[in-house]
Amino acid sequence: MNLKNANGFFGYGFFALGTLKSLFTILIFFQMFTNINIALNGGDGTNYGYFPTFSLIIGGIQFFLLIGSIIMIFINLTTRPKVILGYLLGLGAALLEVIVGSSIFYFLIVFAECGMYLKAGQKIINNNKIYKDEFVPKKRKKSKSSEWYYEKRNEQNEYENIKKQKRIEKLEKELEEWKQLLDAGEVDEETYNQETNRLIEKVKKKNEQNNFQLFR
């Protein structure tokens, strides 16, 4: 699970916690009034059914999210700082519950606490969307056959470059020799032009055969 998915998990977790705790509190209120009515009619007004079990489950979810929030704050500190506000809201809601405790005032702030959990989840989810996914391109492994091909190709290119250089050097030498003959008057200018053009064309054709273009 990458960091973006982890933040999304905690965001929806806080949102679900706020929703569940709100519904649970409403059901507790209804059950409490029902029990009062039963007690006034001479019955047993202490029956809360499975509510204690549900309370433990919600408490476990709450504990997990709060411990995870502390860890996620440090993880997101440098890479995704904007989501930290959501985690702080979640911790603030838990701190509010600890301060008030199980006194009668708890029923006055429980919905504010649930609202903070919902807001925490919303902040984490929305701010988490701002950041782009981390993408690490996978290195493509060259197969042995492709490595052999490229090595062979490089060797061939190097060999052709050497041959090309030798042709150029030979051409320059022969052109210089014809220039000397022309300057010495041993050949006329027409013969000089014919022979030098022939040499140039010869080298040019050889280079073109090997995918080299010597003259443009």
PDB file of C-alpha atoms in Angstrom:
ATOM      1  CA  MET A   1       0.000   0.000   0.000  1.00  0.00           C
ATOM      2  CA  ASN A   2       1.497   3.348  -1.049  1.00  0.00           C
ATOM      3  CA  LEU A   3       1.191   6.565   0.941  1.00  0.00           C
ATOM      4  CA  LYS A   4      -1.771   7.902  -1.022  1.00  0.00           C
ATOM      5  CA  ASN A   5      -3.790   4.735  -0.425  1.00  0.00           C
ATOM      6  CA  ALA A   6      -2.823   4.728   3.266  1.00  0.00           C
ATOM      7  CA  ASN A   7      -4.067   8.298   3.677  1.00  0.00           C
ATOM      8  CA  GLY A   8      -7.260   7.394   1.862  1.00  0.00           C
ATOM      9  CA  PHE A   9      -7.772   4.445   4.209  1.00  0.00           C
ATOM     10  CA  PHE A  10      -7.448   6.649   7.312  1.00  0.00           C
ATOM     11  CA  GLY A  11      -9.608   9.361   5.754  1.00  0.00           C
ATOM     12  CA  TYR A  12     -12.502   6.998   5.117  1.00  0.00           C
ATOM     13  CA  GLY A  13     -11.814   5.380   8.498  1.00  0.00           C
ATOM     14  CA  PHE A  14     -12.354   8.663  10.344  1.00  0.00           C
ATOM     15  CA  PHE A  15     -15.434   9.391   8.258  1.00  0.00           C
ATOM     16  CA  ALA A  16     -16.864   5.972   9.099  1.00  0.00           C
ATOM     17  CA  LEU A  17     -15.993   6.422  12.794  1.00  0.00           C
ATOM     18  CA  GLY A  18     -17.822   9.748  12.969  1.00  0.00           C
ATOM     19  CA  THR A  19     -20.868   8.261  11.237  1.00  0.00           C
ATOM     20  CA  LEU A  20     -20.966   5.116  13.394  1.00  0.00           C
ATOM     21  CA  LYS A  21     -20.488   7.031  16.621  1.00  0.00           C
ATOM     22  CA  SER A  22     -23.267   9.481  15.697  1.00  0.00           C
ATOM     23  CA  LEU A  23     -25.702   6.643  14.950  1.00  0.00           C
ATOM     24  CA  PHE A  24     -24.630   4.766  18.069  1.00  0.00           C
ATOM     25  CA  THR A  25     -25.212   7.849  20.256  1.00  0.00           C
ATOM     26  CA  ILE A  26     -28.676   8.398  18.767  1.00  0.00           C
ATOM     27  CA  LEU A  27     -29.584   4.747  19.400  1.00  0.00           C
ATOM     28  CA  ILE A  28     -28.272   5.006  22.971  1.00  0.00           C
ATOM     29  CA  PHE A  29     -30.516   8.025  23.578  1.00  0.00           C
ATOM     30  CA  PHE A  30     -33.553   6.169  22.238  1.00  0.00           C
ATOM     31  CA  GLN A  31     -32.737   3.080  24.324  1.00  0.00           C
ATOM     32  CA  MET A  32     -32.183   5.221  27.417  1.00  0.00           C
ATOM     33  CA  PHE A  33     -35.608   6.837  27.110  1.00  0.00           C
ATOM     34  CA  THR A  34     -37.125   3.402  26.458  1.00  0.00           C
ATOM     35  CA  ASN A  35     -35.476   2.040  29.610  1.00  0.00           C
ATOM     36  CA  ILE A  36     -36.723   5.019  31.654  1.00  0.00           C
ATOM     37  CA  ASN A  37     -40.232   4.369  30.403  1.00  0.00           C
ATOM     38  CA  ILE A  38     -39.928   0.666  31.307  1.00  0.00           C
ATOM     39  CA  ALA A  39     -38.598   1.528  34.777  1.00  0.00           C
ATOM     40  CA  LEU A  40     -41.482   3.951  35.415  1.00  0.00           C
ATOM     41  CA  ASN A  41     -43.862   1.136  34.580  1.00  0.00           C
ATOM     42  CA  GLY A  42     -42.186  -1.162  37.112  1.00  0.00           C
ATOM     43  CA  GLY A  43     -39.978  -3.111  34.716  1.00  0.00           C
ATOM     44  CA  ASP A  44     -36.243  -3.627  34.442  1.00  0.00           C
ATOM     45  CA  GLY A  45     -34.835  -0.430  32.922  1.00  0.00           C
ATOM     46  CA  THR A  46     -31.229  -1.573  32.687  1.00  0.00           C
ATOM     47  CA  ASN A  47     -31.347  -3.604  29.460  1.00  0.00           C
ATOM     48  CA  TYR A  48     -29.055  -2.227  26.746  1.00  0.00           C
ATOM     49  CA  GLY A  49     -28.771  -5.432  24.716  1.00  0.00           C
ATOM     50  CA  TYR A  50     -25.740  -5.510  22.420  1.00  0.00           C
ATOM     51  CA  PHE A  51     -24.873  -1.857  22.910  1.00  0.00           C
ATOM     52  CA  PRO A  52     -21.858  -2.578  25.203  1.00  0.00           C
ATOM     53  CA  THR A  53     -20.397  -4.870  22.500  1.00  0.00           C
ATOM     54  CA  PHE A  54     -20.902  -2.230  19.822  1.00  0.00           C
ATOM     55  CA  SER A  55     -19.290   0.327  22.126  1.00  0.00           C
ATOM     56  CA  LEU A  56     -16.190  -1.867  22.471  1.00  0.00           C
ATOM     57  CA  ILE A  57     -15.975  -2.320  18.684  1.00  0.00           C
ATOM     58  CA  ILE A  58     -16.218   1.435  18.075  1.00  0.00           C
ATOM     59  CA  GLY A  59     -13.672   2.024  20.827  1.00  0.00           C
ATOM     60  CA  GLY A  60     -11.261  -0.433  19.168  1.00  0.00           C
ATOM     61  CA  ILE A  61     -11.656   1.304  15.787  1.00  0.00           C
ATOM     62  CA  GLN A  62     -11.121   4.662  17.463  1.00  0.00           C
ATOM     63  CA  PHE A  63      -7.958   3.481  19.245  1.00  0.00           C
ATOM     64  CA  PHE A  64      -6.506   2.024  16.025  1.00  0.00           C
ATOM     65  CA  LEU A  65      -7.153   5.212  14.035  1.00  0.00           C
ATOM     66  CA  LEU A  66      -5.665   7.454  16.707  1.00  0.00           C
ATOM     67  CA  ILE A  67      -2.458   5.429  17.081  1.00  0.00           C
ATOM     68  CA  GLY A  68      -2.185   5.228  13.306  1.00  0.00           C
ATOM     69  CA  SER A  69      -2.745   8.997  13.057  1.00  0.00           C
ATOM     70  CA  ILE A  70       0.310   9.744  15.174  1.00  0.00           C
ATOM     71  CA  ILE A  71       2.426   7.571  12.893  1.00  0.00           C
ATOM     72  CA  MET A  72       0.899   9.035   9.708  1.00  0.00           C
ATOM     73  CA  ILE A  73       1.602  12.604  10.844  1.00  0.00           C
ATOM     74  CA  PHE A  74       5.344  11.886  10.890  1.00  0.00           C
ATOM     75  CA  ILE A  75       5.200   9.966   7.596  1.00  0.00           C
ATOM     76  CA  ASN A  76       3.364  12.800   5.798  1.00  0.00           C
ATOM     77  CA  LEU A  77       5.418  15.573   7.377  1.00  0.00           C
ATOM     78  CA  THR A  78       7.676  16.133   4.350  1.00  0.00           C
ATOM     79  CA  THR A  79       5.791  14.616   1.411  1.00  0.00           C
ATOM     80  CA  ARG A  80       2.095  15.434   2.033  1.00  0.00           C
ATOM     81  CA  PRO A  81       1.920  18.083   4.781  1.00  0.00           C
ATOM     82  CA  LYS A  82      -1.609  19.286   3.918  1.00  0.00           C
ATOM     83  CA  VAL A  83      -3.224  16.024   5.071  1.00  0.00           C
ATOM     84  CA  ILE A  84      -1.790  16.470   8.570  1.00  0.00           C
ATOM     85  CA  LEU A  85      -4.590  18.910   9.483  1.00  0.00           C
ATOM     86  CA  GLY A  86      -7.103  16.067   9.123  1.00  0.00           C
ATOM     87  CA  TYR A  87      -5.132  13.826  11.455  1.00  0.00           C
ATOM     88  CA  LEU A  88      -4.844  16.642  14.002  1.00  0.00           C
ATOM     89  CA  LEU A  89      -8.623  17.101  13.923  1.00  0.00           C
ATOM     90  CA  GLY A  90      -9.051  13.396  14.642  1.00  0.00           C
ATOM     91  CA  LEU A  91      -6.640  13.582  17.572  1.00  0.00           C
ATOM     92  CA  GLY A  92      -8.395  16.731  18.777  1.00  0.00           C
ATOM     93  CA  ALA A  93     -11.750  14.918  18.840  1.00  0.00           C
ATOM     94  CA  ALA A  94     -10.237  12.125  20.930  1.00  0.00           C
ATOM     95  CA  LEU A  95      -8.604  14.663  23.264  1.00  0.00           C
ATOM     96  CA  LEU A  96     -11.987  16.352  23.734  1.00  0.00           C
ATOM     97  CA  GLU A  97     -13.496  13.035  24.803  1.00  0.00           C
ATOM     98  CA  VAL A  98     -10.630  12.410  27.254  1.00  0.00           C
ATOM     99  CA  ILE A  99     -11.016  15.871  28.819  1.00  0.00           C
ATOM    100  CA  VAL A 100     -14.780  15.568  29.288  1.00  0.00           C
ATOM    101  CA  GLY A 101     -14.584  11.904  30.265  1.00  0.00           C
ATOM    102  CA  SER A 102     -17.747   9.973  31.127  1.00  0.00           C
ATOM    103  CA  SER A 103     -19.424  12.872  32.905  1.00  0.00           C
ATOM    104  CA  ILE A 104     -22.859  14.177  32.001  1.00  0.00           C
ATOM    105  CA  PHE A 105     -21.191  16.845  29.863  1.00  0.00           C
ATOM    106  CA  TYR A 106     -20.087  14.132  27.437  1.00  0.00           C
ATOM    107  CA  PHE A 107     -23.607  13.957  25.998  1.00  0.00           C
ATOM    108  CA  LEU A 108     -23.371  17.671  25.258  1.00  0.00           C
ATOM    109  CA  ILE A 109     -20.192  17.403  23.203  1.00  0.00           C
ATOM    110  CA  VAL A 110     -20.482  13.905  21.689  1.00  0.00           C
ATOM    111  CA  PHE A 111     -21.976  15.221  18.441  1.00  0.00           C
ATOM    112  CA  ALA A 112     -19.265  17.894  18.247  1.00  0.00           C
ATOM    113  CA  GLU A 113     -16.733  15.058  18.600  1.00  0.00           C
ATOM    114  CA  CYS A 114     -18.430  13.069  15.838  1.00  0.00           C
ATOM    115  CA  GLY A 115     -18.454  16.191  13.659  1.00  0.00           C
ATOM    116  CA  MET A 116     -14.712  16.561  14.188  1.00  0.00           C
ATOM    117  CA  TYR A 117     -14.168  12.936  13.110  1.00  0.00           C
ATOM    118  CA  LEU A 118     -16.237  13.529   9.968  1.00  0.00           C
ATOM    119  CA  LYS A 119     -14.344  16.749   9.242  1.00  0.00           C
ATOM    120  CA  ALA A 120     -11.014  14.966   9.835  1.00  0.00           C
ATOM    121  CA  GLY A 121     -11.907  12.263   7.307  1.00  0.00           C
ATOM    122  CA  GLN A 122     -13.064  14.849   4.778  1.00  0.00           C
ATOM    123  CA  LYS A 123      -9.872  16.906   5.157  1.00  0.00           C
ATOM    124  CA  ILE A 124      -7.608  13.888   4.732  1.00  0.00           C
ATOM    125  CA  ILE A 125      -9.491  12.615   1.667  1.00  0.00           C
ATOM    126  CA  ASN A 126      -9.695  16.001  -0.096  1.00  0.00           C
ATOM    127  CA  ASN A 127      -6.143  17.146   0.662  1.00  0.00           C
ATOM    128  CA  ASN A 128      -4.777  13.737  -0.253  1.00  0.00           C
ATOM    129  CA  LYS A 129      -6.182  14.166  -3.773  1.00  0.00           C
ATOM    130  CA  ILE A 130      -4.013  17.253  -4.321  1.00  0.00           C
ATOM    131  CA  TYR A 131      -0.862  15.181  -4.486  1.00  0.00           C
ATOM    132  CA  LYS A 132      -0.016  13.080  -7.504  1.00  0.00           C
ATOM    133  CA  ASP A 133       0.756   9.397  -7.262  1.00  0.00           C
ATOM    134  CA  GLU A 134       4.369   8.491  -6.803  1.00  0.00           C
ATOM    135  CA  PHE A 135       5.496   6.810  -9.955  1.00  0.00           C
ATOM    136  CA  VAL A 136       8.777   4.986 -10.121  1.00  0.00           C
ATOM    137  CA  PRO A 137       9.434   3.707 -13.640  1.00  0.00           C
ATOM    138  CA  LYS A 138      10.590   0.147 -13.751  1.00  0.00           C
ATOM    139  CA  LYS A 139      13.897  -0.480 -15.390  1.00  0.00           C
ATOM    140  CA  ARG A 140      13.581  -2.658 -18.419  1.00  0.00           C
ATOM    141  CA  LYS A 141      15.924  -5.538 -18.320  1.00  0.00           C
ATOM    142  CA  LYS A 142      17.731  -6.222 -21.535  1.00  0.00           C
ATOM    143  CA  SER A 143      17.682  -9.799 -22.579  1.00  0.00           C
ATOM    144  CA  LYS A 144      20.967 -11.507 -23.344  1.00  0.00           C
ATOM    145  CA  SER A 145      20.058 -11.641 -27.016  1.00  0.00           C
ATOM    146  CA  SER A 146      19.422  -7.892 -27.188  1.00  0.00           C
ATOM    147  CA  GLU A 147      22.640  -7.158 -25.294  1.00  0.00           C
ATOM    148  CA  TRP A 148      24.545  -9.289 -27.796  1.00  0.00           C
ATOM    149  CA  TYR A 149      22.859  -7.474 -30.673  1.00  0.00           C
ATOM    150  CA  TYR A 150      23.778  -3.999 -29.393  1.00  0.00           C
ATOM    151  CA  GLU A 151      27.341  -5.019 -28.597  1.00  0.00           C
ATOM    152  CA  LYS A 152      27.695  -6.478 -32.081  1.00  0.00           C
ATOM    153  CA  ARG A 153      26.154  -3.363 -33.601  1.00  0.00           C
ATOM    154  CA  ASN A 154      28.558  -1.094 -31.726  1.00  0.00           C
ATOM    155  CA  GLU A 155      31.528  -3.180 -32.820  1.00  0.00           C
ATOM    156  CA  GLN A 156      30.344  -3.041 -36.407  1.00  0.00           C
ATOM    157  CA  ASN A 157      29.871   0.748 -36.274  1.00  0.00           C
ATOM    158  CA  GLU A 158      33.321   1.179 -34.795  1.00  0.00           C
ATOM    159  CA  TYR A 159      34.836  -1.023 -37.523  1.00  0.00           C
ATOM    160  CA  GLU A 160      33.036   0.928 -40.273  1.00  0.00           C
ATOM    161  CA  ASN A 161      34.204   4.236 -38.790  1.00  0.00           C
ATOM    162  CA  ILE A 162      37.794   3.026 -38.916  1.00  0.00           C
ATOM    163  CA  LYS A 163      37.370   1.941 -42.541  1.00  0.00           C
ATOM    164  CA  LYS A 164      35.778   5.263 -43.376  1.00  0.00           C
ATOM    165  CA  GLN A 165      38.666   7.175 -41.827  1.00  0.00           C
ATOM    166  CA  LYS A 166      41.202   5.104 -43.748  1.00  0.00           C
ATOM    167  CA  ARG A 167      39.400   5.787 -47.028  1.00  0.00           C
ATOM    168  CA  ILE A 168      39.420   9.522 -46.301  1.00  0.00           C
ATOM    169  CA  GLU A 169      43.126   9.480 -45.490  1.00  0.00           C
ATOM    170  CA  LYS A 170      43.891   7.490 -48.646  1.00  0.00           C
ATOM    171  CA  LEU A 171      41.759   9.839 -50.735  1.00  0.00           C
ATOM    172  CA  GLU A 172      43.473  12.912 -49.336  1.00  0.00           C
ATOM    173  CA  LYS A 173      46.873  11.372 -50.089  1.00  0.00           C
ATOM    174  CA  GLU A 174      45.955  10.509 -53.685  1.00  0.00           C
ATOM    175  CA  LEU A 175      44.416  13.933 -54.277  1.00  0.00           C
ATOM    176  CA  GLU A 176      47.605  15.544 -52.988  1.00  0.00           C
ATOM    177  CA  GLU A 177      49.664  13.398 -55.375  1.00  0.00           C
ATOM    178  CA  TRP A 178      47.551  14.490 -58.350  1.00  0.00           C
ATOM    179  CA  LYS A 179      47.878  18.097 -57.204  1.00  0.00           C
ATOM    180  CA  GLN A 180      51.639  17.748 -57.200  1.00  0.00           C
ATOM    181  CA  LEU A 181      51.567  16.273 -60.733  1.00  0.00           C
ATOM    182  CA  LEU A 182      49.408  19.191 -61.875  1.00  0.00           C
ATOM    183  CA  ASP A 183      51.741  21.758 -60.307  1.00  0.00           C
ATOM    184  CA  ALA A 184      54.743  20.021 -61.897  1.00  0.00           C
ATOM    185  CA  GLY A 185      53.083  20.186 -65.320  1.00  0.00           C
ATOM    186  CA  GLU A 186      53.122  16.396 -65.746  1.00  0.00           C
ATOM    187  CA  VAL A 187      49.330  16.332 -66.261  1.00  0.00           C
ATOM    188  CA  ASP A 188      46.970  18.909 -67.655  1.00  0.00           C
ATOM    189  CA  GLU A 189      44.035  20.369 -65.716  1.00  0.00           C
ATOM    190  CA  GLU A 190      41.450  18.307 -67.582  1.00  0.00           C
ATOM    191  CA  THR A 191      43.202  15.050 -66.663  1.00  0.00           C
ATOM    192  CA  TYR A 192      43.577  16.251 -63.085  1.00  0.00           C
ATOM    193  CA  ASN A 193      39.852  17.011 -62.792  1.00  0.00           C
ATOM    194  CA  GLN A 194      38.848  13.668 -64.326  1.00  0.00           C
ATOM    195  CA  GLU A 195      41.078  11.596 -62.054  1.00  0.00           C
ATOM    196  CA  THR A 196      40.251  13.456 -58.849  1.00  0.00           C
ATOM    197  CA  ASN A 197      36.511  13.276 -59.570  1.00  0.00           C
ATOM    198  CA  ARG A 198      36.871   9.556 -60.257  1.00  0.00           C
ATOM    199  CA  LEU A 199      38.626   9.026 -56.904  1.00  0.00           C
ATOM    200  CA  ILE A 200      36.014  11.036 -55.020  1.00  0.00           C
ATOM    201  CA  GLU A 201      33.121   9.153 -56.627  1.00  0.00           C
ATOM    202  CA  LYS A 202      34.785   5.833 -55.869  1.00  0.00           C
ATOM    203  CA  VAL A 203      35.143   6.624 -52.151  1.00  0.00           C
ATOM    204  CA  LYS A 204      31.642   8.094 -52.051  1.00  0.00           C
ATOM    205  CA  LYS A 205      30.068   4.919 -53.444  1.00  0.00           C
ATOM    206  CA  LYS A 206      31.914   2.709 -50.965  1.00  0.00           C
ATOM    207  CA  ASN A 207      30.744   4.826 -48.081  1.00  0.00           C
ATOM    208  CA  GLU A 208      27.150   4.838 -49.326  1.00  0.00           C
ATOM    209  CA  GLN A 209      27.203   1.062 -49.472  1.00  0.00           C
ATOM    210  CA  ASN A 210      27.976   1.059 -45.732  1.00  0.00           C
ATOM    211  CA  ASN A 211      25.288   3.652 -44.899  1.00  0.00           C
ATOM    212  CA  PHE A 212      27.780   6.502 -44.683  1.00  0.00           C
ATOM    213  CA  GLN A 213      27.393   9.691 -46.614  1.00  0.00           C
ATOM    214  CA  LEU A 214      30.786  11.262 -46.934  1.00  0.00           C
ATOM    215  CA  PHE A 215      29.851  14.176 -49.216  1.00  0.00           C
ATOM    216  CA  ARG A 216      26.604  16.127 -49.138  1.00  0.00           C
TER     217      ARG A 216
END
